[in-house]
Coordinates of C-alpha atoms in Angstrom, one line a residue:
M115 CA -56.2 -8.2 51.8
E116 CA -52.8 -8.7 53.4
R117 CA -54.4 -11.4 55.6
I118 CA -55.9 -13.5 52.8
R119 CA -54.2 -16.5 51.2
N120 CA -55.8 -18.4 48.3
F121 CA -54.2 -21.8 47.5
C122 CA -55.0 -25.2 46.0
I123 CA -53.7 -28.7 46.5
I124 CA -52.4 -30.5 43.4
A125 CA -51.2 -34.1 43.2
H126 CA -51.5 -37.4 41.3
I127 CA -54.5 -39.5 42.1
D128 CA -54.4 -41.3 45.5
H129 CA -51.5 -39.3 47.0
G130 CA -53.6 -38.2 50.0
K131 CA -54.8 -34.7 49.0
S132 CA -58.2 -34.9 50.6
T133 CA -56.9 -36.5 53.8
L134 CA -54.3 -33.7 54.2
A135 CA -57.1 -31.2 53.6
D136 CA -59.1 -32.8 56.4
R137 CA -56.2 -32.4 58.8
M138 CA -55.8 -28.7 57.9
L139 CA -59.5 -28.2 58.6
E140 CA -59.1 -29.8 62.0
Y141 CA -56.0 -27.8 62.9
T142 CA -57.7 -24.5 62.0
K143 CA -60.8 -25.7 64.1
T144 CA -63.0 -25.4 61.0
I145 CA -64.4 -28.9 61.8
Q146 CA -64.3 -31.3 64.7
V147 CA -62.3 -34.5 64.3
T148 CA -64.6 -36.6 62.1
E149 CA -64.4 -39.5 59.6
N150 CA -62.1 -39.0 56.6
Q151 CA -62.8 -37.1 53.4
V152 CA -65.1 -34.3 54.6
L153 CA -64.7 -32.4 51.4
D154 CA -65.5 -35.4 49.2
N155 CA -69.2 -35.2 49.9
M156 CA -70.6 -36.8 46.8
D157 CA -71.7 -40.5 47.2
L158 CA -69.7 -41.4 44.1
E159 CA -66.5 -39.8 45.5
R160 CA -66.8 -41.8 48.8
E161 CA -67.6 -45.1 47.1
R162 CA -64.7 -44.9 44.6
G163 CA -62.3 -43.1 47.0
I164 CA -61.4 -40.4 44.4
T165 CA -62.1 -36.6 44.2
I166 CA -64.3 -35.8 41.2
K167 CA -65.1 -32.1 42.0
S168 CA -62.8 -29.4 43.2
H169 CA -64.1 -28.1 46.6
A170 CA -63.5 -24.6 48.0
I171 CA -63.5 -23.9 51.8
Q172 CA -62.4 -21.0 54.0
M173 CA -60.3 -21.5 57.2
E174 CA -59.0 -19.1 59.8
Y175 CA -55.5 -19.5 61.3
E176 CA -53.7 -17.4 63.9
L177 CA -49.9 -16.8 63.5
N178 CA -47.9 -14.4 65.6
G179 CA -51.1 -12.7 67.0
T180 CA -52.6 -12.1 63.5
T181 CA -55.6 -14.0 62.2
Y182 CA -55.3 -15.1 58.5
L183 CA -58.1 -16.2 56.1
L184 CA -57.0 -19.2 54.2
N185 CA -59.1 -20.2 51.1
L186 CA -58.3 -23.8 50.2
I187 CA -59.4 -25.5 47.0
D188 CA -59.0 -29.3 47.0
T189 CA -58.7 -30.6 43.4
P190 CA -59.1 -34.0 41.7
G191 CA -56.0 -36.0 40.7
H192 CA -57.3 -38.2 37.9
V193 CA -56.3 -37.2 34.3
D194 CA -60.0 -37.1 33.3
F195 CA -60.7 -34.2 35.7
S196 CA -57.7 -32.0 34.8
Y197 CA -60.2 -29.2 33.7
E198 CA -61.3 -28.9 37.3
V199 CA -57.7 -28.4 38.3
S200 CA -57.1 -25.7 35.6
R201 CA -60.1 -23.7 36.9
S202 CA -59.0 -24.0 40.5
I203 CA -55.5 -22.8 39.6
A204 CA -57.0 -19.7 38.0
A205 CA -58.5 -18.7 41.3
C206 CA -55.3 -19.1 43.4
E207 CA -51.9 -17.4 44.1
G208 CA -50.2 -20.6 45.4
A209 CA -50.3 -24.4 45.3
L210 CA -49.3 -27.2 47.6
L211 CA -47.6 -29.9 45.4
V212 CA -48.3 -33.1 47.3
V213 CA -46.1 -36.2 46.5
D214 CA -46.7 -39.6 48.0
A215 CA -43.5 -40.8 50.0
T216 CA -44.1 -44.4 48.9
Q217 CA -44.6 -43.7 45.2
G218 CA -42.7 -40.6 44.3
V219 CA -43.4 -38.2 41.4
Q220 CA -46.0 -39.4 39.0
A221 CA -47.1 -38.3 35.5
Q222 CA -50.2 -36.3 36.7
T223 CA -48.1 -34.6 39.3
I224 CA -45.8 -33.2 36.6
S225 CA -48.8 -32.2 34.3
N226 CA -50.6 -30.3 37.1
L227 CA -47.3 -28.7 38.3
Y228 CA -46.7 -27.3 34.8
M229 CA -50.2 -25.9 34.8
A230 CA -49.6 -24.1 38.1
I231 CA -46.2 -22.8 36.9
D232 CA -47.8 -21.3 33.8
H233 CA -50.1 -19.3 36.1
D234 CA -47.1 -18.1 38.1
L235 CA -48.2 -19.8 41.3
E236 CA -45.9 -20.1 44.3
I237 CA -45.3 -23.8 44.7
I238 CA -44.9 -25.4 48.2
P239 CA -43.6 -29.0 47.9
V240 CA -45.0 -31.5 50.5
I241 CA -44.1 -35.1 50.9
N242 CA -47.1 -36.9 52.3
K243 CA -47.5 -40.4 54.0
I244 CA -44.1 -40.3 55.6
D245 CA -45.5 -42.5 58.5
M246 CA -45.8 -45.5 56.1
P247 CA -43.4 -48.3 56.6
N248 CA -42.4 -48.4 52.9
A249 CA -41.9 -44.5 52.7
M250 CA -38.7 -43.4 51.0
P251 CA -38.5 -39.6 51.8
E252 CA -34.9 -39.2 50.8
E253 CA -35.4 -40.5 47.2
V254 CA -38.6 -38.6 46.8
E255 CA -36.9 -35.4 47.9
D256 CA -34.2 -36.0 45.2
E257 CA -37.0 -36.3 42.6
I258 CA -38.7 -33.1 43.8
V259 CA -35.5 -31.1 43.8
E260 CA -34.7 -32.3 40.3
L261 CA -38.3 -31.5 39.1
I262 CA -38.7 -27.9 40.5
G263 CA -35.1 -27.0 41.5
C264 CA -35.9 -25.9 45.0
D265 CA -33.8 -26.3 48.2
R266 CA -34.2 -29.4 50.3
S267 CA -35.1 -27.2 53.3
E268 CA -38.2 -25.9 51.4
I269 CA -39.7 -29.4 51.2
I270 CA -42.2 -30.2 54.1
R271 CA -42.6 -33.7 55.3
A272 CA -46.1 -34.5 56.5
S273 CA -48.6 -37.2 57.1
G274 CA -52.3 -36.7 56.4
R275 CA -53.2 -39.7 58.7
T276 CA -51.3 -38.7 61.9
G277 CA -51.3 -34.9 61.3
E278 CA -47.5 -34.6 61.4
G279 CA -46.2 -31.5 59.6
V280 CA -49.7 -29.9 59.1
Q281 CA -48.7 -27.0 61.3
D282 CA -45.6 -26.4 59.2
I283 CA -47.7 -26.5 56.0
L284 CA -50.1 -23.8 57.3
E285 CA -47.2 -21.6 58.4
A286 CA -45.5 -22.0 55.0
V287 CA -48.8 -21.1 53.2
I288 CA -48.9 -17.8 55.2
E289 CA -45.2 -17.0 54.9
R290 CA -44.5 -18.1 51.3
I291 CA -47.7 -17.6 49.3
P292 CA -48.3 -13.9 48.4
A293 CA -51.5 -12.1 49.3
P294 CA -53.9 -11.5 46.4
V295 CA -53.3 -8.3 44.4
G296 CA -56.2 -6.1 43.3
D297 CA -57.8 -2.8 44.0
P298 CA -61.0 -2.6 46.2
E299 CA -61.7 0.9 44.7
K300 CA -61.8 -0.3 41.1
P301 CA -65.0 -1.4 39.3
L302 CA -66.1 -4.9 40.4
Q303 CA -64.4 -7.9 38.5
A304 CA -65.2 -11.4 39.8
L305 CA -64.1 -14.6 38.1
I306 CA -66.7 -17.4 38.2
F307 CA -64.8 -20.7 38.6
D308 CA -67.6 -23.0 39.6
S309 CA -71.4 -23.2 40.1
I310 CA -73.9 -25.4 41.8
F311 CA -77.6 -26.0 41.0
N312 CA -79.9 -25.7 44.0
P313 CA -83.6 -26.5 43.4
F314 CA -84.8 -23.9 45.9
R315 CA -82.3 -21.0 45.5
G316 CA -81.5 -21.4 41.8
I317 CA -77.9 -21.3 40.5
I318 CA -75.2 -20.5 43.1
T319 CA -72.1 -19.1 41.4
I320 CA -68.7 -19.5 43.2
C321 CA -66.2 -16.8 42.3
K322 CA -63.0 -15.0 43.2
I323 CA -63.2 -11.2 43.6
V324 CA -60.2 -9.9 41.5
N325 CA -61.0 -6.1 41.8
G326 CA -63.7 -4.1 43.7
T327 CA -66.3 -5.2 46.2
I328 CA -69.8 -6.7 46.1
K329 CA -72.6 -6.1 48.7
Q330 CA -75.9 -7.9 49.2
G331 CA -78.6 -6.3 47.1
D332 CA -76.1 -5.0 44.4
E333 CA -77.2 -5.0 40.7
V334 CA -74.8 -7.3 38.9
K335 CA -74.1 -8.2 35.3
F336 CA -72.5 -11.3 33.7
V337 CA -70.2 -10.0 31.0
Q338 CA -70.3 -13.0 28.5
T339 CA -74.1 -13.6 28.6
D340 CA -74.9 -9.9 29.2
M341 CA -77.6 -10.8 31.7
E342 CA -78.4 -8.6 34.7
Y343 CA -79.4 -9.8 38.2
T344 CA -79.7 -8.7 41.8
A345 CA -77.2 -10.3 44.3
D346 CA -79.8 -11.6 46.8
E347 CA -77.1 -13.1 49.0
V348 CA -73.3 -13.1 49.1
G349 CA -71.1 -15.0 51.5
V350 CA -68.1 -17.3 52.0
L351 CA -67.8 -21.1 51.9
K352 CA -67.1 -22.8 55.2
M353 CA -68.5 -26.2 56.0
K354 CA -71.9 -24.6 55.1
M355 CA -72.4 -21.4 53.2
E356 CA -72.1 -18.4 55.5
P357 CA -73.8 -15.1 54.4
R358 CA -71.8 -11.9 54.6
K359 CA -72.7 -8.2 54.1
L360 CA -69.8 -7.7 51.7
L361 CA -67.2 -9.6 49.7
S362 CA -64.0 -7.6 49.0
T363 CA -61.0 -8.0 46.6
G364 CA -59.0 -11.2 47.0
E365 CA -61.8 -13.2 48.7
V366 CA -63.4 -16.4 47.4
G367 CA -67.1 -16.7 48.0
Y368 CA -70.5 -17.3 46.5
I369 CA -73.3 -15.2 44.9
I370 CA -77.0 -16.2 44.9
S371 CA -79.1 -14.2 42.5
G372 CA -82.1 -16.5 41.8
I373 CA -81.0 -17.6 38.3
K374 CA -83.2 -20.5 37.2
E375 CA -81.9 -21.1 33.6
A376 CA -78.7 -23.2 33.5
T377 CA -77.6 -21.7 30.2
E378 CA -77.3 -18.2 31.7
V379 CA -74.2 -19.1 33.7
K380 CA -70.9 -19.9 32.1
V381 CA -67.8 -20.9 34.1
G382 CA -65.0 -18.5 33.3
D383 CA -67.4 -15.6 32.9
T384 CA -66.8 -12.2 34.7
V385 CA -69.3 -10.6 37.2
T386 CA -69.4 -6.8 37.3
H387 CA -71.8 -4.0 38.5
V388 CA -74.5 -2.8 36.3
D389 CA -74.0 1.0 37.1
R390 CA -70.2 0.9 37.1
P391 CA -69.1 -2.0 34.8
C392 CA -65.4 -3.0 34.4
S393 CA -63.8 -2.2 31.0
Q394 CA -62.8 -5.8 30.1
A395 CA -63.6 -9.3 31.2
I396 CA -60.9 -11.3 33.1
S397 CA -59.1 -13.7 30.8
G398 CA -60.4 -16.9 32.2
F399 CA -59.0 -20.4 31.5
Q400 CA -58.7 -22.1 28.1
E401 CA -61.8 -23.6 26.5
V402 CA -62.4 -27.2 27.3
K403 CA -61.4 -29.7 24.6
P404 CA -63.5 -32.9 24.8
M405 CA -61.4 -36.0 23.9
V406 CA -64.1 -38.7 23.7
F407 CA -67.6 -38.4 22.1
A408 CA -70.5 -40.7 22.7
G409 CA -74.2 -40.6 22.1
V410 CA -76.4 -40.4 25.2
Y411 CA -80.1 -41.3 24.6
P412 CA -83.1 -41.6 27.0
I413 CA -84.4 -45.2 27.5
D414 CA -87.9 -43.8 27.0
P415 CA -88.1 -41.3 24.0
A416 CA -90.6 -39.2 26.0
D417 CA -87.8 -38.3 28.5
Y418 CA -85.8 -36.3 25.9
E419 CA -86.6 -32.9 27.4
N420 CA -85.9 -34.2 30.9
L421 CA -82.5 -35.4 29.7
R422 CA -81.7 -32.0 28.2
A423 CA -82.6 -30.3 31.5
S424 CA -80.5 -32.8 33.5
L425 CA -77.5 -32.3 31.2
E426 CA -77.8 -28.5 31.5
K427 CA -77.8 -28.7 35.4
L428 CA -75.0 -31.2 35.4
Q429 CA -72.9 -29.0 33.1
L430 CA -73.1 -26.2 35.7
N431 CA -71.3 -28.4 38.2
D432 CA -69.1 -30.1 35.6
A433 CA -67.9 -27.5 33.0
A434 CA -65.9 -30.1 31.1
L435 CA -69.1 -31.7 29.8
T436 CA -70.3 -30.6 26.3
F437 CA -73.4 -31.7 24.4
M438 CA -75.4 -31.1 21.3
P439 CA -78.6 -32.7 20.0
E440 CA -78.5 -35.7 17.5
S441 CA -80.8 -38.5 16.3
S442 CA -80.2 -42.1 15.6
Q443 CA -82.3 -44.6 13.6
A444 CA -81.9 -47.2 16.3
L445 CA -82.4 -45.0 19.4
G446 CA -84.4 -42.0 18.4
F447 CA -83.5 -38.5 19.7
G448 CA -80.6 -37.9 22.1
F449 CA -77.4 -35.9 22.5
R450 CA -73.8 -36.3 21.3
C451 CA -71.8 -35.6 24.4
G452 CA -68.1 -34.7 24.7
F453 CA -66.1 -36.1 27.7
L454 CA -62.5 -35.7 28.8
G455 CA -62.1 -39.5 29.1
L456 CA -63.8 -42.8 29.8
L457 CA -63.8 -42.3 33.6
H458 CA -65.4 -38.9 33.1
M459 CA -68.1 -40.6 30.8
E460 CA -68.8 -43.3 33.4
I461 CA -69.1 -40.7 36.2
V462 CA -71.5 -38.5 34.1
Q463 CA -73.7 -41.5 33.4
E464 CA -73.8 -42.5 37.1
R465 CA -74.5 -38.9 38.2
L466 CA -77.4 -38.6 35.7
G467 CA -78.9 -41.7 37.2
R468 CA -78.3 -40.8 40.9
E469 CA -78.8 -37.0 41.0
F470 CA -81.5 -36.6 38.3
N471 CA -83.1 -40.0 38.1
T472 CA -82.4 -40.1 34.3
E473 CA -81.6 -43.5 33.0
V474 CA -79.7 -43.4 29.7
I475 CA -78.3 -45.6 26.9
T476 CA -74.7 -44.6 25.9
T477 CA -73.3 -45.6 22.5
V478 CA -69.8 -46.8 21.7
P479 CA -67.4 -43.8 22.5
N480 CA -65.2 -42.5 19.7
V481 CA -63.0 -39.4 18.9
S482 CA -63.3 -36.6 16.4
Y483 CA -61.8 -37.1 12.9
L484 CA -61.0 -34.7 10.1
V485 CA -62.4 -36.0 6.7
H486 CA -60.8 -34.5 3.5
D487 CA -62.9 -34.9 0.4
K488 CA -61.9 -34.9 -3.2
L489 CA -63.1 -31.3 -3.6
G490 CA -60.6 -30.1 -1.0
D491 CA -63.1 -29.5 1.8
V492 CA -62.5 -30.6 5.4
T493 CA -65.3 -31.7 7.8
E494 CA -65.0 -32.7 11.4
V495 CA -66.8 -35.9 12.2
H496 CA -67.7 -36.9 15.7
N497 CA -70.0 -39.8 14.8
P498 CA -69.4 -42.6 12.3
S499 CA -72.9 -42.2 10.9
G500 CA -71.9 -38.6 9.9
L501 CA -69.1 -39.9 7.5
P502 CA -69.6 -38.8 3.9
E503 CA -69.9 -41.4 1.0
V504 CA -66.7 -43.5 0.7
T505 CA -66.3 -42.6 -3.0
S506 CA -66.1 -38.8 -2.1
I507 CA -63.4 -39.2 0.7
D508 CA -59.8 -38.4 -0.3
Y509 CA -58.3 -39.3 3.1
I510 CA -59.1 -39.2 6.9
E511 CA -56.9 -37.7 9.6
E512 CA -57.1 -38.8 13.2
P513 CA -55.9 -37.1 16.4
Y514 CA -52.6 -38.1 18.0
I515 CA -51.7 -37.5 21.6
K516 CA -48.3 -37.0 23.3
A517 CA -48.4 -39.6 26.1
N518 CA -46.2 -39.4 29.2
I519 CA -45.8 -42.6 31.1
I520 CA -43.7 -43.0 34.3
T521 CA -43.0 -46.6 35.5
A522 CA -40.5 -48.9 37.2
T523 CA -37.9 -50.3 34.7
E524 CA -39.1 -53.9 35.3
Y525 CA -42.4 -53.1 33.5
Y526 CA -40.7 -51.3 30.6
G527 CA -41.0 -54.2 28.1
P528 CA -44.7 -55.0 28.5
I529 CA -45.6 -51.3 28.5
V530 CA -43.7 -50.6 25.3
K531 CA -45.3 -53.7 23.7
L532 CA -48.8 -52.4 24.7
C533 CA -48.1 -49.0 23.2
L534 CA -46.8 -50.5 19.9
D535 CA -49.9 -52.8 19.7
K536 CA -51.9 -49.6 19.9
R537 CA -50.1 -48.2 16.9
G538 CA -48.0 -45.9 19.1
E539 CA -44.4 -44.9 18.5
L540 CA -41.7 -44.3 21.2
V541 CA -40.3 -40.7 20.9
S542 CA -37.9 -40.6 23.8
Q543 CA -37.2 -42.1 27.3
Q544 CA -35.2 -40.9 30.3
Y545 CA -34.5 -42.2 33.8
V546 CA -36.3 -40.1 36.5
S547 CA -34.3 -41.5 39.4
G548 CA -33.1 -44.9 40.6
N549 CA -35.1 -47.6 38.7
R550 CA -37.9 -45.3 37.4
I551 CA -38.2 -44.4 33.7
E552 CA -40.2 -41.8 31.9
L553 CA -41.5 -42.6 28.4
H554 CA -42.7 -40.1 25.8
L555 CA -44.9 -41.6 23.1
M556 CA -47.1 -40.6 20.2
I557 CA -50.3 -42.7 20.1
P558 CA -53.6 -42.3 18.2
L559 CA -56.3 -41.0 20.6
G560 CA -58.8 -43.5 19.2
E561 CA -56.6 -46.4 20.4
I562 CA -56.5 -45.3 24.0
V563 CA -60.1 -44.3 24.4
I564 CA -61.5 -47.6 25.4
D565 CA -59.3 -49.8 27.5
F566 CA -55.7 -48.5 27.4
Y567 CA -55.6 -47.1 30.9
D568 CA -57.0 -50.3 32.5
K569 CA -54.5 -52.5 30.6
L570 CA -51.6 -50.2 31.5
K571 CA -52.5 -50.5 35.2
S572 CA -52.8 -54.3 35.1
I573 CA -49.6 -54.7 33.2
S574 CA -47.7 -52.6 35.7
K575 CA -49.5 -53.8 38.8
G576 CA -50.7 -50.3 39.3
Y577 CA -47.2 -48.7 39.3
A578 CA -47.4 -46.9 35.9
S579 CA -48.8 -43.4 35.8
F580 CA -50.2 -41.9 32.6
D581 CA -50.8 -38.4 31.4
Y582 CA -51.5 -37.1 27.9
A583 CA -52.1 -33.9 25.8
I584 CA -53.6 -33.6 22.3
D585 CA -50.8 -33.1 19.7
S586 CA -51.9 -33.0 16.1
Y587 CA -53.9 -34.7 13.4
K588 CA -52.2 -37.2 11.1
P589 CA -53.5 -39.1 8.0
S590 CA -54.5 -42.7 8.7
K591 CA -56.1 -45.7 6.9
L592 CA -59.5 -45.7 8.7
V593 CA -62.6 -47.6 7.7
K594 CA -66.2 -47.5 8.9
L595 CA -67.2 -50.8 10.5
D596 CA -71.0 -51.3 10.4
I597 CA -73.0 -53.9 12.5
L598 CA -76.1 -55.3 10.7
L599 CA -78.9 -57.1 12.3
N600 CA -80.9 -59.0 9.7
G601 CA -79.5 -56.7 7.1
D602 CA -80.4 -53.4 8.9
P603 CA -77.4 -51.3 10.1
V604 CA -77.5 -50.4 13.8
D605 CA -76.0 -46.9 13.6
A606 CA -75.4 -46.8 17.4
L607 CA -72.9 -49.7 17.1
S608 CA -70.9 -48.5 14.1
T609 CA -67.3 -47.5 14.7
L610 CA -64.4 -46.0 12.8
T611 CA -61.3 -48.2 13.2
H612 CA -58.0 -48.8 11.6
Q613 CA -58.0 -51.0 8.5
D614 CA -55.6 -53.6 10.1
N615 CA -57.8 -54.0 13.2
A616 CA -61.2 -54.1 11.4
V617 CA -61.6 -57.8 10.7
A618 CA -60.6 -58.9 14.2
L619 CA -62.8 -56.2 15.8
G620 CA -65.8 -57.1 13.6
R621 CA -65.5 -60.7 14.5
R622 CA -65.3 -60.0 18.2
M623 CA -68.2 -57.6 18.2
C624 CA -70.4 -60.3 16.4
E625 CA -69.5 -63.0 18.9
K626 CA -70.2 -60.7 21.8
L627 CA -73.6 -59.6 20.4
K628 CA -74.5 -63.2 19.8
E629 CA -74.2 -63.9 23.5
L630 CA -76.2 -60.8 24.5
I631 CA -79.1 -60.5 22.0
P632 CA -82.0 -62.6 23.3
R633 CA -83.4 -65.3 21.0
Q634 CA -86.5 -64.5 18.9
Q635 CA -88.9 -66.7 17.0
F636 CA -86.8 -66.3 13.9
D637 CA -83.1 -66.4 13.1
I638 CA -81.2 -63.2 13.7
A639 CA -78.2 -62.7 11.4
I640 CA -75.5 -60.5 13.1
Q641 CA -73.0 -59.2 10.5
A642 CA -70.0 -56.9 10.5
A643 CA -69.5 -55.1 7.2
I644 CA -67.1 -52.6 5.7
G645 CA -69.1 -50.8 3.0
A646 CA -70.8 -53.6 1.0
K647 CA -68.3 -56.3 2.1
I648 CA -69.3 -58.6 4.9
I649 CA -66.3 -59.5 7.1
A650 CA -67.9 -61.6 9.9
R651 CA -71.2 -63.3 10.7
E652 CA -72.9 -65.0 13.6
T653 CA -76.5 -66.3 13.9
V654 CA -78.7 -66.2 16.9
K655 CA -80.8 -69.4 16.4
Q656 CA -84.6 -69.1 16.5
V657 CA -86.8 -70.6 19.3
R658 CA -88.8 -73.4 17.6
K659 CA -91.8 -75.3 18.6
D660 CA -91.6 -79.1 17.9
V661 CA -94.4 -79.4 15.2
L662 CA -93.5 -83.0 14.6
A663 CA -94.4 -84.1 18.1
K664 CA -97.9 -85.4 17.0
C665 CA -96.5 -87.5 14.1
Y666 CA -96.0 -91.2 15.1
G667 CA -94.4 -92.8 12.0
G668 CA -96.3 -92.4 8.8
D669 CA -95.1 -91.0 5.5
V670 CA -92.2 -88.5 5.5
S671 CA -94.2 -86.1 3.2
R672 CA -96.5 -85.4 6.1
K673 CA -93.6 -84.3 8.3
R674 CA -92.1 -82.2 5.5
K675 CA -95.5 -80.5 5.0
L676 CA -95.6 -79.4 8.6
L677 CA -92.0 -78.2 8.5
E678 CA -92.6 -76.2 5.3
K679 CA -95.6 -74.6 6.9
Q680 CA -93.6 -73.6 9.9
K681 CA -90.8 -72.3 7.7
K682 CA -93.2 -70.0 5.8
G683 CA -94.4 -68.6 9.1
K684 CA -90.9 -67.9 10.3
K685 CA -90.0 -66.2 7.0
R686 CA -93.0 -63.9 7.3
M687 CA -92.2 -63.2 11.0
K688 CA -88.6 -62.2 10.0
Q689 CA -90.0 -59.6 7.6
I690 CA -92.1 -57.9 10.2
G691 CA -90.2 -58.6 13.4
N692 CA -87.6 -56.1 14.7
V693 CA -84.6 -56.9 16.9
S694 CA -84.1 -54.7 20.0
V695 CA -80.5 -54.5 21.3
P696 CA -80.3 -54.5 25.1
Q697 CA -78.4 -51.7 26.9
N698 CA -75.7 -54.1 28.2
A699 CA -74.8 -55.0 24.6
F700 CA -73.8 -51.4 24.0
L701 CA -71.6 -51.4 27.2
A702 CA -70.2 -54.9 26.4
V703 CA -68.8 -53.7 23.1
L704 CA -66.6 -51.3 25.1
K705 CA -65.1 -54.2 27.2
L706 CA -64.4 -56.6 24.4
D707 CA -61.2 -57.9 25.9

């Protein structure tokens, strides 16, 4: 145990965590020199250049004649994947805090740092990308010293591209990060912090052994689900899974026990022996709190069960995803899914298509509201169609977030204007260093769900960083905006919005749908309504045949007779014809601006 070090890399998005991890793997001879981003092995991660999953890997490094086992967990940097980071931190004793020498400390850096400090992790500050021509290591060092109060001598300067400083980092990990504490003689306690679905081997659980040891063939029990299995194979994670006879206290490894049902494994659960169980489960990480809710429906209703199985398998690998069954008049049976943010929702949709061949329709995302009725009862509503009758509602509360934005002072004006347009209020502001300012705001979560992050990035030319945490619920003037097609409400397009924005939003939605809904043989009326009051209308004109083509002159009554006949047919068609809304219309409503 004295020779084991468990550590993770935390940083803001795009500060070079994965590249630095690659250099460490090369220095420890775990891999040969290859193309970048070895750990980011998902197609989506490589295409977008971001880390979506945390990745665990074991390295061996020799220092002063002793060989040390280093268990590294590379974590995502985007705010939508902060749950991955919290789980990785629970399995470590130390963390590398990586800061980009060209950008300095960003909002997500601070957020992840506080998470690591809460778990009493040893922090090693690293300034990355010092080989860049626009690097400013002195200023960034000042920011780090101000942030964590360390000595300048403790900060390591490195470059993931050239490999400079990587040796210093590995030595600092061994010297500064404590070895794991635990007792190999105690009953087995292992914390599950990730899991993978393999179609041939079943579910592979990845865990950290906190106390005791586990051998191949042991009878094990999962404490939360109370299910018992045999550990068919145990081992450690290198570039491939390497089987071992035994995993001991402090080690990070995997257990394969042939579990086929996705619901039987919960991330944060404790594994123990059947014959000598531990007295209590390890206190895992906090329960995930979804921020954004959207309906996910199969394109073909017959694929409902396939979609359920795909979501269960995906949930193993992405514990932040939550889902429950629901039905819609327009789309049939599906699931109401909870996501951590819009990027998370987009990634889940992509992964369902790529990894499970499940094509889905996603409805307009919204957040959860607390509805207080006149009898004093409170209900939590995730879906506008679940709203009680307007007459019985006393008031509605919506969730507010504490937002933390760090930006250059030149973008201060436009960013504050954007936040005020989103019904936000500025709580406080302070200068971080030089010309950088940190803003603390309170903003309704419903306002930032759709396009806030994209707008913030474009206003600040990419130089503003954003992080948020749920604060509280506050009363708000919210109304339910319905979209009607020929008088029938399309529940998948209904949204809850603030009274002041409702008319403008309704008008924009009608205009957008008019462009996207294909023309039929009858007029389609697209209306936006609040209760019984219509606030906007557009009409998709019918496709008509020229019935007067055969009339050359003659009496006008002959033409009128033909037109009346056509009009009757159109009216009858409108009664029996139904309007289908194409998938891109649901997505376009999200990108109204």
